[in-house]
Amino acid sequence: MEWSAEAVRVRVPATSANLGPGFDALGLALTLHDEVEARILPSGLSIDVSGEGEGEGLAGAGEQHLVVRAMRVAFAVTGGQPPGLGLRCVNRIPHGRGLGSSAAAVVAGLLAARALSDSGKLPDAALLPLASELEGHPDNVAACLGGGLTIAWTAPDGPHMVRLDPLASVTPVVCVAPVPVRTDVARGLLPELIPHWDAAANAGRSALLVAALTQPGADPDVLLAATQDWLHQDYRSSAMSPTHALVRSLRTAGLPAVVSGAGPSVLVFLGARGGPDYRHDLDSLGSIVRETGIAWHISSLDVERQGARVLRPESTPGC
């Protein structure tokens, strides 16, 4: 097996899944990125972490580090494990906040390993199934891989995705929660059965949301109705009551707010950046957030339209 003599850098975006009614199906890539530099070493495993998770022992996680685990899976597909591996990571995506940090780590590991080995043995079509298996579901990894707005589903032959381009007139704003909530805790609160009416209502709102986010000329006011959810957000409120209260307050003010992924962060759709509606709604959002007395971090982002990608090597790593 021949390995790349050069280091590779991978850039992966944050993602927000569900988007309200699109539970385990819809995902949106955001312009907040983690970067990973990987290289083959003569022996051993070296991990350097800065940014998010720097003080949480991730550098000492060894083979349990999620990027490493994903790389091992990809190396096994491409033909074997390297003699040694070195990683340098800069994490900007908050952990445990519903912004796809684990999906980003999985995708970064797969792409880095492919770039270091024989990429022909790991085609693009194999990335989503591998990433979904590692992550447990396809919504976040689909958006991370493809960028833009994605619809993911699982068929008997595995996971699939469709990628769409959201309107430029929609600006995603994230209210990042000050403390995390574990995804397994949030998912564990969901009931096994739901009323038929709730399922039907969500199906209609999911379809409406895709139209509202992608169809030119769509009425921006439709986004408030399109982001209504009956499947998961209320059931999870006991694990993140401040999130539930903030979403309710924002929606009462007419702002299309949803729980980002499994929470506890909140995603809000505003109008075109810099426009009068955007400025007015952002001011309104800020005022509502301040009234909570909680240290939410408001971040106005854009849709990441390229998705994860391998970058050209640099003399000074940017990760």
PDB file of N, CA and C in Angstrom, residues 57-139:
ATOM      1  N   GLY A  57      -9.927  16.772  26.787  1.00  0.00           N
ATOM      2  CA  GLY A  57      -9.207  15.511  26.660  1.00  0.00           C
ATOM      3  C   GLY A  57      -9.264  14.885  25.286  1.00  0.00           C
ATOM      4  N   LEU A  58      -9.715  15.629  24.254  1.00  0.00           N
ATOM      5  CA  LEU A  58      -9.813  15.030  22.930  1.00  0.00           C
ATOM      6  C   LEU A  58      -8.458  14.662  22.360  1.00  0.00           C
ATOM      7  N   ALA A  59      -7.424  15.461  22.693  1.00  0.00           N
ATOM      8  CA  ALA A  59      -6.095  15.155  22.174  1.00  0.00           C
ATOM      9  C   ALA A  59      -5.582  13.825  22.703  1.00  0.00           C
ATOM     10  N   GLY A  60      -6.057  13.433  23.876  1.00  0.00           N
ATOM     11  CA  GLY A  60      -5.621  12.168  24.468  1.00  0.00           C
ATOM     12  C   GLY A  60      -6.583  11.030  24.231  1.00  0.00           C
ATOM     13  N   ALA A  61      -7.564  11.232  23.357  1.00  0.00           N
ATOM     14  CA  ALA A  61      -8.569  10.192  23.129  1.00  0.00           C
ATOM     15  C   ALA A  61      -8.027   9.013  22.348  1.00  0.00           C
ATOM     16  N   GLY A  62      -6.919   9.201  21.661  1.00  0.00           N
ATOM     17  CA  GLY A  62      -6.291   8.110  20.923  1.00  0.00           C
ATOM     18  C   GLY A  62      -7.216   7.533  19.868  1.00  0.00           C
ATOM     19  N   GLU A  63      -7.291   6.213  19.827  1.00  0.00           N
ATOM     20  CA  GLU A  63      -8.091   5.536  18.810  1.00  0.00           C
ATOM     21  C   GLU A  63      -9.583   5.807  18.954  1.00  0.00           C
ATOM     22  N   GLN A  64     -10.008   6.326  20.113  1.00  0.00           N
ATOM     23  CA  GLN A  64     -11.427   6.631  20.307  1.00  0.00           C
ATOM     24  C   GLN A  64     -11.823   7.996  19.770  1.00  0.00           C
ATOM     25  N   HIS A  65     -10.837   8.797  19.369  1.00  0.00           N
ATOM     26  CA  HIS A  65     -11.152  10.083  18.749  1.00  0.00           C
ATOM     27  C   HIS A  65     -11.985   9.825  17.496  1.00  0.00           C
ATOM     28  N   LEU A  66     -13.081  10.553  17.331  1.00  0.00           N
ATOM     29  CA  LEU A  66     -14.021  10.244  16.261  1.00  0.00           C
ATOM     30  C   LEU A  66     -13.406  10.402  14.877  1.00  0.00           C
ATOM     31  N   VAL A  67     -12.526  11.384  14.690  1.00  0.00           N
ATOM     32  CA  VAL A  67     -11.857  11.521  13.393  1.00  0.00           C
ATOM     33  C   VAL A  67     -11.006  10.290  13.116  1.00  0.00           C
ATOM     34  N   VAL A  68     -10.298   9.827  14.134  1.00  0.00           N
ATOM     35  CA  VAL A  68      -9.446   8.640  13.972  1.00  0.00           C
ATOM     36  C   VAL A  68     -10.294   7.415  13.661  1.00  0.00           C
ATOM     37  N   ARG A  69     -11.399   7.250  14.376  1.00  0.00           N
ATOM     38  CA  ARG A  69     -12.276   6.100  14.128  1.00  0.00           C
ATOM     39  C   ARG A  69     -12.779   6.088  12.690  1.00  0.00           C
ATOM     40  N   ALA A  70     -13.168   7.263  12.190  1.00  0.00           N
ATOM     41  CA  ALA A  70     -13.631   7.350  10.805  1.00  0.00           C
ATOM     42  C   ALA A  70     -12.500   7.052   9.831  1.00  0.00           C
ATOM     43  N   MET A  71     -11.309   7.527  10.131  1.00  0.00           N
ATOM     44  CA  MET A  71     -10.169   7.260   9.256  1.00  0.00           C
ATOM     45  C   MET A  71      -9.856   5.773   9.205  1.00  0.00           C
ATOM     46  N   ARG A  72      -9.940   5.109  10.350  1.00  0.00           N
ATOM     47  CA  ARG A  72      -9.666   3.667  10.374  1.00  0.00           C
ATOM     48  C   ARG A  72     -10.655   2.906   9.495  1.00  0.00           C
ATOM     49  N   VAL A  73     -11.917   3.311   9.544  1.00  0.00           N
ATOM     50  CA  VAL A  73     -12.926   2.670   8.702  1.00  0.00           C
ATOM     51  C   VAL A  73     -12.598   2.883   7.222  1.00  0.00           C
ATOM     52  N   ALA A  74     -12.235   4.101   6.864  1.00  0.00           N
ATOM     53  CA  ALA A  74     -11.914   4.390   5.469  1.00  0.00           C
ATOM     54  C   ALA A  74     -10.642   3.661   5.029  1.00  0.00           C
ATOM     55  N   PHE A  75      -9.629   3.618   5.883  1.00  0.00           N
ATOM     56  CA  PHE A  75      -8.398   2.897   5.540  1.00  0.00           C
ATOM     57  C   PHE A  75      -8.679   1.419   5.306  1.00  0.00           C
ATOM     58  N   ALA A  76      -9.564   0.844   6.110  1.00  0.00           N
ATOM     59  CA  ALA A  76      -9.899  -0.572   5.935  1.00  0.00           C
ATOM     60  C   ALA A  76     -10.516  -0.819   4.562  1.00  0.00           C
ATOM     61  N   VAL A  77     -11.307   0.143   4.084  1.00  0.00           N
ATOM     62  CA  VAL A  77     -11.913   0.010   2.761  1.00  0.00           C
ATOM     63  C   VAL A  77     -10.872   0.153   1.662  1.00  0.00           C
ATOM     64  N   THR A  78      -9.927   1.063   1.837  1.00  0.00           N
ATOM     65  CA  THR A  78      -8.950   1.338   0.782  1.00  0.00           C
ATOM     66  C   THR A  78      -7.778   0.365   0.777  1.00  0.00           C
ATOM     67  N   GLY A  79      -7.658  -0.487   1.785  1.00  0.00           N
ATOM     68  CA  GLY A  79      -6.639  -1.536   1.661  1.00  0.00           C
ATOM     69  C   GLY A  79      -5.733  -1.780   2.833  1.00  0.00           C
ATOM     70  N   GLY A  80      -5.824  -1.036   3.910  1.00  0.00           N
ATOM     71  CA  GLY A  80      -4.962  -1.321   5.051  1.00  0.00           C
ATOM     72  C   GLY A  80      -4.670  -0.085   5.864  1.00  0.00           C
ATOM     73  N   GLN A  81      -4.135  -0.310   7.074  1.00  0.00           N
ATOM     74  CA  GLN A  81      -3.854   0.782   7.992  1.00  0.00           C
ATOM     75  C   GLN A  81      -2.429   1.298   7.804  1.00  0.00           C
ATOM     76  N   PRO A  82      -2.223   2.615   7.924  1.00  0.00           N
ATOM     77  CA  PRO A  82      -0.882   3.188   7.771  1.00  0.00           C
ATOM     78  C   PRO A  82      -0.007   2.871   8.987  1.00  0.00           C
ATOM     79  N   PRO A  83       1.308   3.022   8.866  1.00  0.00           N
ATOM     80  CA  PRO A  83       2.196   2.721   9.998  1.00  0.00           C
ATOM     81  C   PRO A  83       1.999   3.663  11.182  1.00  0.00           C
ATOM     82  N   GLY A  84       1.686   4.902  10.901  1.00  0.00           N
ATOM     83  CA  GLY A  84       1.450   5.892  11.945  1.00  0.00           C
ATOM     84  C   GLY A  84       0.607   7.024  11.395  1.00  0.00           C
ATOM     85  N   LEU A  85       0.038   7.799  12.290  1.00  0.00           N
ATOM     86  CA  LEU A  85      -0.904   8.832  11.859  1.00  0.00           C
ATOM     87  C   LEU A  85      -0.773  10.059  12.745  1.00  0.00           C
ATOM     88  N   GLY A  86      -0.714  11.231  12.122  1.00  0.00           N
ATOM     89  CA  GLY A  86      -0.666  12.489  12.858  1.00  0.00           C
ATOM     90  C   GLY A  86      -1.831  13.376  12.469  1.00  0.00           C
ATOM     91  N   LEU A  87      -2.515  13.955  13.465  1.00  0.00           N
ATOM     92  CA  LEU A  87      -3.652  14.837  13.233  1.00  0.00           C
ATOM     93  C   LEU A  87      -3.436  16.165  13.925  1.00  0.00           C
ATOM     94  N   ARG A  88      -3.805  17.225  13.227  1.00  0.00           N
ATOM     95  CA  ARG A  88      -3.906  18.549  13.840  1.00  0.00           C
ATOM     96  C   ARG A  88      -5.280  19.093  13.503  1.00  0.00           C
ATOM     97  N   CYS A  89      -6.030  19.449  14.529  1.00  0.00           N
ATOM     98  CA  CYS A  89      -7.424  19.845  14.341  1.00  0.00           C
ATOM     99  C   CYS A  89      -7.680  21.214  14.966  1.00  0.00           C
ATOM    100  N   VAL A  90      -8.427  22.022  14.256  1.00  0.00           N
ATOM    101  CA  VAL A  90      -8.990  23.238  14.830  1.00  0.00           C
ATOM    102  C   VAL A  90     -10.509  23.080  14.778  1.00  0.00           C
ATOM    103  N   ASN A  91     -11.113  23.059  15.943  1.00  0.00           N
ATOM    104  CA  ASN A  91     -12.554  22.849  16.043  1.00  0.00           C
ATOM    105  C   ASN A  91     -13.254  24.174  16.334  1.00  0.00           C
ATOM    106  N   ARG A  92     -14.110  24.580  15.421  1.00  0.00           N
ATOM    107  CA  ARG A  92     -14.893  25.799  15.612  1.00  0.00           C
ATOM    108  C   ARG A  92     -16.379  25.490  15.829  1.00  0.00           C
ATOM    109  N   ILE A  93     -16.781  24.280  15.509  1.00  0.00           N
ATOM    110  CA  ILE A  93     -18.179  23.886  15.676  1.00  0.00           C
ATOM    111  C   ILE A  93     -18.407  23.492  17.134  1.00  0.00           C
ATOM    112  N   PRO A  94     -19.314  24.145  17.848  1.00  0.00           N
ATOM    113  CA  PRO A  94     -19.551  23.801  19.254  1.00  0.00           C
ATOM    114  C   PRO A  94     -19.991  22.354  19.411  1.00  0.00           C
ATOM    115  N   HIS A  95     -19.514  21.721  20.479  1.00  0.00           N
ATOM    116  CA  HIS A  95     -19.846  20.321  20.724  1.00  0.00           C
ATOM    117  C   HIS A  95     -21.127  20.203  21.539  1.00  0.00           C
ATOM    118  N   GLY A  96     -21.952  19.228  21.192  1.00  0.00           N
ATOM    119  CA  GLY A  96     -23.154  18.948  21.963  1.00  0.00           C
ATOM    120  C   GLY A  96     -24.196  20.043  21.909  1.00  0.00           C
ATOM    121  N   ARG A  97     -24.187  20.842  20.843  1.00  0.00           N
ATOM    122  CA  ARG A  97     -25.128  21.965  20.734  1.00  0.00           C
ATOM    123  C   ARG A  97     -26.114  21.816  19.585  1.00  0.00           C
ATOM    124  N   GLY A  98     -26.122  20.667  18.911  1.00  0.00           N
ATOM    125  CA  GLY A  98     -27.050  20.482  17.805  1.00  0.00           C
ATOM    126  C   GLY A  98     -26.595  21.103  16.509  1.00  0.00           C
ATOM    127  N   LEU A  99     -25.282  21.203  16.306  1.00  0.00           N
ATOM    128  CA  LEU A  99     -24.744  21.811  15.093  1.00  0.00           C
ATOM    129  C   LEU A  99     -23.842  20.864  14.313  1.00  0.00           C
ATOM    130  N   GLY A 100     -24.003  19.570  14.535  1.00  0.00           N
ATOM    131  CA  GLY A 100     -23.354  18.584  13.687  1.00  0.00           C
ATOM    132  C   GLY A 100     -21.872  18.399  13.895  1.00  0.00           C
ATOM    133  N   SER A 101     -21.377  18.595  15.118  1.00  0.00           N
ATOM    134  CA  SER A 101     -19.937  18.448  15.335  1.00  0.00           C
ATOM    135  C   SER A 101     -19.474  17.017  15.114  1.00  0.00           C
ATOM    136  N   SER A 102     -20.277  16.035  15.508  1.00  0.00           N
ATOM    137  CA  SER A 102     -19.860  14.642  15.313  1.00  0.00           C
ATOM    138  C   SER A 102     -19.918  14.260  13.831  1.00  0.00           C
ATOM    139  N   ALA A 103     -20.923  14.742  13.115  1.00  0.00           N
ATOM    140  CA  ALA A 103     -20.984  14.486  11.674  1.00  0.00           C
ATOM    141  C   ALA A 103     -19.768  15.093  10.970  1.00  0.00           C
ATOM    142  N   ALA A 104     -19.375  16.294  11.389  1.00  0.00           N
ATOM    143  CA  ALA A 104     -18.210  16.943  10.796  1.00  0.00           C
ATOM    144  C   ALA A 104     -16.943  16.128  11.038  1.00  0.00           C
ATOM    145  N   ALA A 105     -16.800  15.576  12.241  1.00  0.00           N
ATOM    146  CA  ALA A 105     -15.626  14.765  12.553  1.00  0.00           C
ATOM    147  C   ALA A 105     -15.599  13.499  11.705  1.00  0.00           C
ATOM    148  N   VAL A 106     -16.753  12.865  11.558  1.00  0.00           N
ATOM    149  CA  VAL A 106     -16.835  11.647  10.753  1.00  0.00           C
ATOM    150  C   VAL A 106     -16.459  11.932   9.305  1.00  0.00           C
ATOM    151  N   VAL A 107     -17.060  12.963   8.729  1.00  0.00           N
ATOM    152  CA  VAL A 107     -16.793  13.288   7.326  1.00  0.00           C
ATOM    153  C   VAL A 107     -15.340  13.709   7.136  1.00  0.00           C
ATOM    154  N   ALA A 108     -14.802  14.473   8.067  1.00  0.00           N
ATOM    155  CA  ALA A 108     -13.397  14.884   7.973  1.00  0.00           C
ATOM    156  C   ALA A 108     -12.483  13.669   7.965  1.00  0.00           C
ATOM    157  N   GLY A 109     -12.765  12.710   8.828  1.00  0.00           N
ATOM    158  CA  GLY A 109     -11.928  11.515   8.882  1.00  0.00           C
ATOM    159  C   GLY A 109     -11.988  10.704   7.600  1.00  0.00           C
ATOM    160  N   LEU A 110     -13.179  10.536   7.045  1.00  0.00           N
ATOM    161  CA  LEU A 110     -13.314   9.769   5.807  1.00  0.00           C
ATOM    162  C   LEU A 110     -12.581  10.440   4.643  1.00  0.00           C
ATOM    163  N   LEU A 111     -12.761  11.753   4.513  1.00  0.00           N
ATOM    164  CA  LEU A 111     -12.123  12.457   3.399  1.00  0.00           C
ATOM    165  C   LEU A 111     -10.608  12.509   3.556  1.00  0.00           C
ATOM    166  N   ALA A 112     -10.142  12.694   4.790  1.00  0.00           N
ATOM    167  CA  ALA A 112      -8.697  12.740   5.016  1.00  0.00           C
ATOM    168  C   ALA A 112      -8.057  11.397   4.704  1.00  0.00           C
ATOM    169  N   ALA A 113      -8.673  10.319   5.162  1.00  0.00           N
ATOM    170  CA  ALA A 113      -8.122   8.991   4.898  1.00  0.00           C
ATOM    171  C   ALA A 113      -8.119   8.687   3.405  1.00  0.00           C
ATOM    172  N   ARG A 114      -9.184   9.061   2.725  1.00  0.00           N
ATOM    173  CA  ARG A 114      -9.234   8.814   1.282  1.00  0.00           C
ATOM    174  C   ARG A 114      -8.132   9.581   0.560  1.00  0.00           C
ATOM    175  N   ALA A 115      -7.891  10.813   0.982  1.00  0.00           N
ATOM    176  CA  ALA A 115      -6.863  11.621   0.323  1.00  0.00           C
ATOM    177  C   ALA A 115      -5.457  11.097   0.599  1.00  0.00           C
ATOM    178  N   LEU A 116      -5.276  10.424   1.729  1.00  0.00           N
ATOM    179  CA  LEU A 116      -3.956   9.891   2.080  1.00  0.00           C
ATOM    180  C   LEU A 116      -3.686   8.528   1.446  1.00  0.00           C
ATOM    181  N   SER A 117      -4.726   7.873   0.951  1.00  0.00           N
ATOM    182  CA  SER A 117      -4.562   6.526   0.421  1.00  0.00           C
ATOM    183  C   SER A 117      -5.051   6.475  -1.016  1.00  0.00           C
ATOM    184  N   ASP A 118      -5.539   5.349  -1.434  1.00  0.00           N
ATOM    185  CA  ASP A 118      -5.989   5.168  -2.812  1.00  0.00           C
ATOM    186  C   ASP A 118      -7.453   5.573  -2.906  1.00  0.00           C
ATOM    187  N   SER A 119      -7.700   6.797  -3.384  1.00  0.00           N
ATOM    188  CA  SER A 119      -9.067   7.323  -3.395  1.00  0.00           C
ATOM    189  C   SER A 119      -9.980   6.544  -4.319  1.00  0.00           C
ATOM    190  N   GLY A 120      -9.414   5.847  -5.306  1.00  0.00           N
ATOM    191  CA  GLY A 120     -10.236   5.090  -6.217  1.00  0.00           C
ATOM    192  C   GLY A 120     -10.984   3.944  -5.556  1.00  0.00           C
ATOM    193  N   LYS A 121     -10.511   3.521  -4.391  1.00  0.00           N
ATOM    194  CA  LYS A 121     -11.160   2.424  -3.678  1.00  0.00           C
ATOM    195  C   LYS A 121     -12.246   2.926  -2.722  1.00  0.00           C
ATOM    196  N   LEU A 122     -12.408   4.251  -2.624  1.00  0.00           N
ATOM    197  CA  LEU A 122     -13.471   4.823  -1.800  1.00  0.00           C
ATOM    198  C   LEU A 122     -14.164   5.910  -2.624  1.00  0.00           C
ATOM    199  N   PRO A 123     -15.044   5.526  -3.538  1.00  0.00           N
ATOM    200  CA  PRO A 123     -15.699   6.510  -4.410  1.00  0.00           C
ATOM    201  C   PRO A 123     -16.676   7.374  -3.633  1.00  0.00           C
ATOM    202  N   ASP A 124     -17.104   8.453  -4.259  1.00  0.00           N
ATOM    203  CA  ASP A 124     -18.047   9.370  -3.608  1.00  0.00           C
ATOM    204  C   ASP A 124     -19.300   8.647  -3.136  1.00  0.00           C
ATOM    205  N   ALA A 125     -19.773   7.690  -3.923  1.00  0.00           N
ATOM    206  CA  ALA A 125     -21.010   6.995  -3.575  1.00  0.00           C
ATOM    207  C   ALA A 125     -20.901   6.201  -2.284  1.00  0.00           C
ATOM    208  N   ALA A 126     -19.679   5.874  -1.879  1.00  0.00           N
ATOM    209  CA  ALA A 126     -19.490   5.091  -0.655  1.00  0.00           C
ATOM    210  C   ALA A 126     -19.418   5.965   0.595  1.00  0.00           C
ATOM    211  N   LEU A 127     -19.267   7.271   0.423  1.00  0.00           N
ATOM    212  CA  LEU A 127     -19.061   8.138   1.581  1.00  0.00           C
ATOM    213  C   LEU A 127     -20.301   8.262   2.450  1.00  0.00           C
ATOM    214  N   LEU A 128     -21.466   8.488   1.859  1.00  0.00           N
ATOM    215  CA  LEU A 128     -22.680   8.650   2.651  1.00  0.00           C
ATOM    216  C   LEU A 128     -23.023   7.384   3.445  1.00  0.00           C
ATOM    217  N   PRO A 129     -22.973   6.191   2.860  1.00  0.00           N
ATOM    218  CA  PRO A 129     -23.242   4.997   3.668  1.00  0.00           C
ATOM    219  C   PRO A 129     -22.272   4.820   4.834  1.00  0.00           C
ATOM    220  N   LEU A 130     -20.983   5.043   4.592  1.00  0.00           N
ATOM    221  CA  LEU A 130     -20.008   4.905   5.676  1.00  0.00           C
ATOM    222  C   LEU A 130     -20.233   5.952   6.756  1.00  0.00           C
ATOM    223  N   ALA A 131     -20.451   7.196   6.331  1.00  0.00           N
ATOM    224  CA  ALA A 131     -20.652   8.274   7.300  1.00  0.00           C
ATOM    225  C   ALA A 131     -21.928   8.052   8.102  1.00  0.00           C
ATOM    226  N   SER A 132     -22.985   7.591   7.440  1.00  0.00           N
ATOM    227  CA  SER A 132     -24.252   7.355   8.134  1.00  0.00           C
ATOM    228  C   SER A 132     -24.125   6.235   9.156  1.00  0.00           C
ATOM    229  N   GLU A 133     -23.379   5.197   8.813  1.00  0.00           N
ATOM    230  CA  GLU A 133     -23.183   4.095   9.751  1.00  0.00           C
ATOM    231  C   GLU A 133     -22.426   4.556  10.993  1.00  0.00           C
ATOM    232  N   LEU A 134     -21.421   5.378  10.800  1.00  0.00           N
ATOM    233  CA  LEU A 134     -20.646   5.885  11.925  1.00  0.00           C
ATOM    234  C   LEU A 134     -21.450   6.875  12.768  1.00  0.00           C
ATOM    235  N   GLU A 135     -22.245   7.710  12.114  1.00  0.00           N
ATOM    236  CA  GLU A 135     -23.001   8.745  12.797  1.00  0.00           C
ATOM    237  C   GLU A 135     -24.298   8.211  13.395  1.00  0.00           C
ATOM    238  N   GLY A 136     -24.872   7.196  12.757  1.00  0.00           N
ATOM    239  CA  GLY A 136     -26.113   6.615  13.249  1.00  0.00           C
ATOM    240  C   GLY A 136     -27.343   7.025  12.478  1.00  0.00           C
ATOM    241  N   HIS A 137     -27.258   8.102  11.706  1.00  0.00           N
ATOM    242  CA  HIS A 137     -28.365   8.570  10.868  1.00  0.00           C
ATOM    243  C   HIS A 137     -27.775   9.498   9.806  1.00  0.00           C
ATOM    244  N   PRO A 138     -28.478   9.680   8.673  1.00  0.00           N
ATOM    245  CA  PRO A 138     -27.840  10.357   7.538  1.00  0.00           C
ATOM    246  C   PRO A 138     -28.050  11.854   7.432  1.00  0.00           C
ATOM    247  N   ASP A 139     -28.913  12.481   8.239  1.00  0.00           N
ATOM    248  CA  ASP A 139     -29.297  13.867   7.952  1.00  0.00           C
ATOM    249  C   ASP A 139     -28.123  14.847   8.046  1.00  0.00           C
TER     250      ASP A 139
END
